[in-house]
mmCIF file of C-alpha atoms in Angstrom:
data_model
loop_
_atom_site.group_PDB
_atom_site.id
_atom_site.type_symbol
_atom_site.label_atom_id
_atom_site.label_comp_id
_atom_site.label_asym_id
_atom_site.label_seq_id
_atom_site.Cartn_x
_atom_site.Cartn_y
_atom_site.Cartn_z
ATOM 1 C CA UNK A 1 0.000 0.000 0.000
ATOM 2 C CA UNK A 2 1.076 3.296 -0.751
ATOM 3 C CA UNK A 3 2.646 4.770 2.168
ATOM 4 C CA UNK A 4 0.576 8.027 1.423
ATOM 5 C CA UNK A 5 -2.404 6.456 2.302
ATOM 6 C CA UNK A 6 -1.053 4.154 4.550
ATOM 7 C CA UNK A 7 -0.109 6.608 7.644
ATOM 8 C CA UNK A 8 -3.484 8.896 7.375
ATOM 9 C CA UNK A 9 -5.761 5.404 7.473
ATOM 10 C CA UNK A 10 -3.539 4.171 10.568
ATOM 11 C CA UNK A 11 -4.189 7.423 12.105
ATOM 12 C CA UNK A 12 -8.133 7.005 11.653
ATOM 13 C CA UNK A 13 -7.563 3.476 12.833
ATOM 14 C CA UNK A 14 -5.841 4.377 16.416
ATOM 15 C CA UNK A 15 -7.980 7.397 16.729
ATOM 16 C CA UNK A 16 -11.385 5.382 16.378
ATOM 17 C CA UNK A 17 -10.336 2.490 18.031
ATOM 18 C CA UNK A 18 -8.735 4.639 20.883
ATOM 19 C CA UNK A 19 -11.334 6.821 21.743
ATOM 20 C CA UNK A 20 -13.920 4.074 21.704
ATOM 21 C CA UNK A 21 -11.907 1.955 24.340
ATOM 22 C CA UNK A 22 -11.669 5.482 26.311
ATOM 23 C CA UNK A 23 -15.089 6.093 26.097
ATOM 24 C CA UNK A 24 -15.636 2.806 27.626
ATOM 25 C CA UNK A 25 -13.008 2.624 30.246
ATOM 26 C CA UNK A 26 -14.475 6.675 30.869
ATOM 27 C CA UNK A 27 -18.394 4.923 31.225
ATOM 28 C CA UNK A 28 -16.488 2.228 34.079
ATOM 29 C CA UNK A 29 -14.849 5.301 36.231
ATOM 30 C CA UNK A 30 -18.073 7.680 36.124
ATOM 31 C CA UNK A 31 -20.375 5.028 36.279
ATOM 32 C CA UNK A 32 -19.562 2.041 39.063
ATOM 33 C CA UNK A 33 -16.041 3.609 39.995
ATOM 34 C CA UNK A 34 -12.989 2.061 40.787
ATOM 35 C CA UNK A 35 -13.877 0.049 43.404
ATOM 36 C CA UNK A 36 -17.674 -0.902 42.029
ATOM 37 C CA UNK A 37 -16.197 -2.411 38.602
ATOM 38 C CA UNK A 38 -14.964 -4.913 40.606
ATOM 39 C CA UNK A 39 -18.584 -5.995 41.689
ATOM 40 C CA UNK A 40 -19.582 -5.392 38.252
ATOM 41 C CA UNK A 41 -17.683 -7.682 36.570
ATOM 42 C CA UNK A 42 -18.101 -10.689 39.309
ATOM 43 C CA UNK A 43 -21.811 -10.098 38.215
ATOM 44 C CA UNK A 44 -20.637 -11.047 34.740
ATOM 45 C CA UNK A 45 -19.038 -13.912 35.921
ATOM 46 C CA UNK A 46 -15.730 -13.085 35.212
ATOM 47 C CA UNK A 47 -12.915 -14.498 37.594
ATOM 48 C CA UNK A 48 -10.875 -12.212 39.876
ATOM 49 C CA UNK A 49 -13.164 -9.550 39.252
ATOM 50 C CA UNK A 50 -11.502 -7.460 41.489
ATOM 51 C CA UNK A 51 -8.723 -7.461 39.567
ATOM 52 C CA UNK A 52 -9.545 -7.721 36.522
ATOM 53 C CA UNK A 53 -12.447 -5.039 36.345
ATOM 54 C CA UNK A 54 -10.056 -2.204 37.581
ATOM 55 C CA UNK A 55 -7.113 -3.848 35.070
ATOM 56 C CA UNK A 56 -9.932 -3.731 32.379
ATOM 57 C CA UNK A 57 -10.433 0.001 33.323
ATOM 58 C CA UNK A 58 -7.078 0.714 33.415
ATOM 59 C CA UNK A 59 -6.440 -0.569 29.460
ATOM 60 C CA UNK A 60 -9.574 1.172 28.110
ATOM 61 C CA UNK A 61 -8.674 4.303 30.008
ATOM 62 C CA UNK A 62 -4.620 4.755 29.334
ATOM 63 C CA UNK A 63 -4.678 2.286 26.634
ATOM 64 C CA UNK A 64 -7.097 4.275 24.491
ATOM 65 C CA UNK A 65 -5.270 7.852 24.982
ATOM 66 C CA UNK A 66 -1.812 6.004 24.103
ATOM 67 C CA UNK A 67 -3.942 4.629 20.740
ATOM 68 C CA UNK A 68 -4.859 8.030 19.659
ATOM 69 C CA UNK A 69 -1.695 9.723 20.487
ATOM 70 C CA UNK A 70 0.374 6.756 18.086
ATOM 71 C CA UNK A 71 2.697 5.993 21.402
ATOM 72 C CA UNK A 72 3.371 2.781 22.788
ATOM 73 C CA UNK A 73 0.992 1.801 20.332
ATOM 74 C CA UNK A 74 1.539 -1.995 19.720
ATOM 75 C CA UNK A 75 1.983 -2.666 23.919
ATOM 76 C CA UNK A 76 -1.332 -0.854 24.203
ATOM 77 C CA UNK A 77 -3.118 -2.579 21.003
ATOM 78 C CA UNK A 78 -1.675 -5.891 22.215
ATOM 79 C CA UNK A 79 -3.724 -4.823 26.123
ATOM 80 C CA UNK A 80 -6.722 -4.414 23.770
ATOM 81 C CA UNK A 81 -6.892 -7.621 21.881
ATOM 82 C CA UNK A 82 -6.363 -9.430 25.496
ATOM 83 C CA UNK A 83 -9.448 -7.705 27.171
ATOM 84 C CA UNK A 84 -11.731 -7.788 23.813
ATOM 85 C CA UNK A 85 -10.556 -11.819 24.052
ATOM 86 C CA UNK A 86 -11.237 -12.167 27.411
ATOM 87 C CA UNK A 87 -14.796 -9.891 27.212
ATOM 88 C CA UNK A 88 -15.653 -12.213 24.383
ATOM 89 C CA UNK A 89 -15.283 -15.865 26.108
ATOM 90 C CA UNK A 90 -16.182 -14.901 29.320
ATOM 91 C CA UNK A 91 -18.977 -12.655 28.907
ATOM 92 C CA UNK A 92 -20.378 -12.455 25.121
ATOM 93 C CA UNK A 93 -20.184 -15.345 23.611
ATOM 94 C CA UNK A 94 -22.958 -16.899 25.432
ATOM 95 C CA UNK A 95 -25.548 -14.170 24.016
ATOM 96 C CA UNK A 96 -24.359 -15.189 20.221
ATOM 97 C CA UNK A 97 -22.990 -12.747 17.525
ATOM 98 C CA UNK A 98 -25.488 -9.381 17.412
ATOM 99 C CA UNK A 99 -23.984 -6.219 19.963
ATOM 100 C CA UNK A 100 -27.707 -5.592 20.348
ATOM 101 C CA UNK A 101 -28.327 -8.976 22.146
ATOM 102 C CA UNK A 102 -25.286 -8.792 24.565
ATOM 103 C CA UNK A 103 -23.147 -10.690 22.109
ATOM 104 C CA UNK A 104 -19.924 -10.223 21.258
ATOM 105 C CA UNK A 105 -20.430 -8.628 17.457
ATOM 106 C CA UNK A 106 -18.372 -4.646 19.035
ATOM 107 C CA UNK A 107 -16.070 -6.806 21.317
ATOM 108 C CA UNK A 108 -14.975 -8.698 18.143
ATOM 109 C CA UNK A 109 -14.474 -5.570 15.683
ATOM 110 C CA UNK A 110 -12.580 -4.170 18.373
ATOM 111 C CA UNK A 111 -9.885 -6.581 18.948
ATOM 112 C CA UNK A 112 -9.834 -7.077 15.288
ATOM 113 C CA UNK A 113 -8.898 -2.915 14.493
ATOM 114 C CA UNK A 114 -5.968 -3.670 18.214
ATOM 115 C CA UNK A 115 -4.640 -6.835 16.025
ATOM 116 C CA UNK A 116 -4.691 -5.164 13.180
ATOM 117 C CA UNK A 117 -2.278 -2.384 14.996
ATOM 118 C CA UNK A 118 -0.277 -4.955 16.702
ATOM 119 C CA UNK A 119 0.919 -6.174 13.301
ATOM 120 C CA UNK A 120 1.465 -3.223 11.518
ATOM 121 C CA UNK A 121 2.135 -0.683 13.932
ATOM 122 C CA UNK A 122 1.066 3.185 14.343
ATOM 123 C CA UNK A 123 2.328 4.737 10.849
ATOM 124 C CA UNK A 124 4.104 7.614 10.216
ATOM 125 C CA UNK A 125 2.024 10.103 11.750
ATOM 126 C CA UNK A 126 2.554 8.800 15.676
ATOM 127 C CA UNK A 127 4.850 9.993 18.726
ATOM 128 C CA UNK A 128 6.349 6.141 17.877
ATOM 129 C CA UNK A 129 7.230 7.257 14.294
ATOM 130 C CA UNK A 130 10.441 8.349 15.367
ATOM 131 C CA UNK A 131 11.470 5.599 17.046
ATOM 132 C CA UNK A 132 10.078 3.281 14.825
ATOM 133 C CA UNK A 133 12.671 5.150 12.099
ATOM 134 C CA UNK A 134 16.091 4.533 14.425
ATOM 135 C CA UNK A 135 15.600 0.835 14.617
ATOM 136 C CA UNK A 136 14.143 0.035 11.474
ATOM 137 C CA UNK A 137 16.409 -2.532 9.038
ATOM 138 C CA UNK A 138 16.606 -0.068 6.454
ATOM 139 C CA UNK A 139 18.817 2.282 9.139
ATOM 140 C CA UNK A 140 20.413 -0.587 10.962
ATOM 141 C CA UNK A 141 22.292 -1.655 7.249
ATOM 142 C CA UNK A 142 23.063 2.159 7.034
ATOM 143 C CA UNK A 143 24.850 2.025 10.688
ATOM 144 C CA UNK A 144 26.519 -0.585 9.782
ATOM 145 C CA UNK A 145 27.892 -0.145 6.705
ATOM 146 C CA UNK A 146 29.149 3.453 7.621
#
């Protein structure tokens, strides 16, 4: 793809996908709180709830800022694909494919756009771009060679 339209559709990737898992790490801490998302998710089911509902919080909250800023963007993609695979075994899959029904239709799309990230990275237009530039292979045969 041409890297043209490569960076600007990365961007609209991590911005979507980062301000959706913000939205919905936001909805936790307004909503049951820090210490009620724990109760939350034992309702759900989910083991160590108390744990893992604030953890949960945690990645949605810091992991979706980090997505739309383009930094640290495959550690935090890589903490959205485990939740969205976790969310969809424990709690959705039960209630079939449709979002509307409880299943796990958003949970899926979701980890799907974080994978997607995980394997390509941010693009060009990131705070990891400039990293990304000092250790690609392309300037590691140019270190070595001078």
């Amino acid at each position: 793809m041409n890297r043209v339209l490569l960076d600007p559709a990365l961007l609209v990737l991590r911005a979507v996908l980062g301000v959706t898992m913000f939205a919905h790490g936001w909805q936790k801490l307004t909503g049951p709180g820090l210490e009620g998302v724990g109760g939350m998710f034992d309702q759900m089911g989910v083991p160590l709830a108390q744990v893992a509902g604030p953890a949960t919080m945690l990645v949605e909250l810091v992991g979706g800022v980090l997505l739309v800023l383009g930094l640290a963007t495959r550690v935090a993609a890589a903490a959205v694909v485990v939740v969205s695979v976790g969310a969809i075994a424990i709690v959705h899959w039960s209630a079939g494919f449709y979002a509307a029904d409880g299943g796990y239709e958003l949970v899926l799309v979701l980890a799907a756009m974080a994978l997607t990230l995980v394997l390509t990275g941010p693009g060009g237009w990131s705070l990891d771009a400039p990293f990304a530039r000092r250790r690609s292979p392309e300037r590691a045969r140019e270190m070595v060679s001078a």
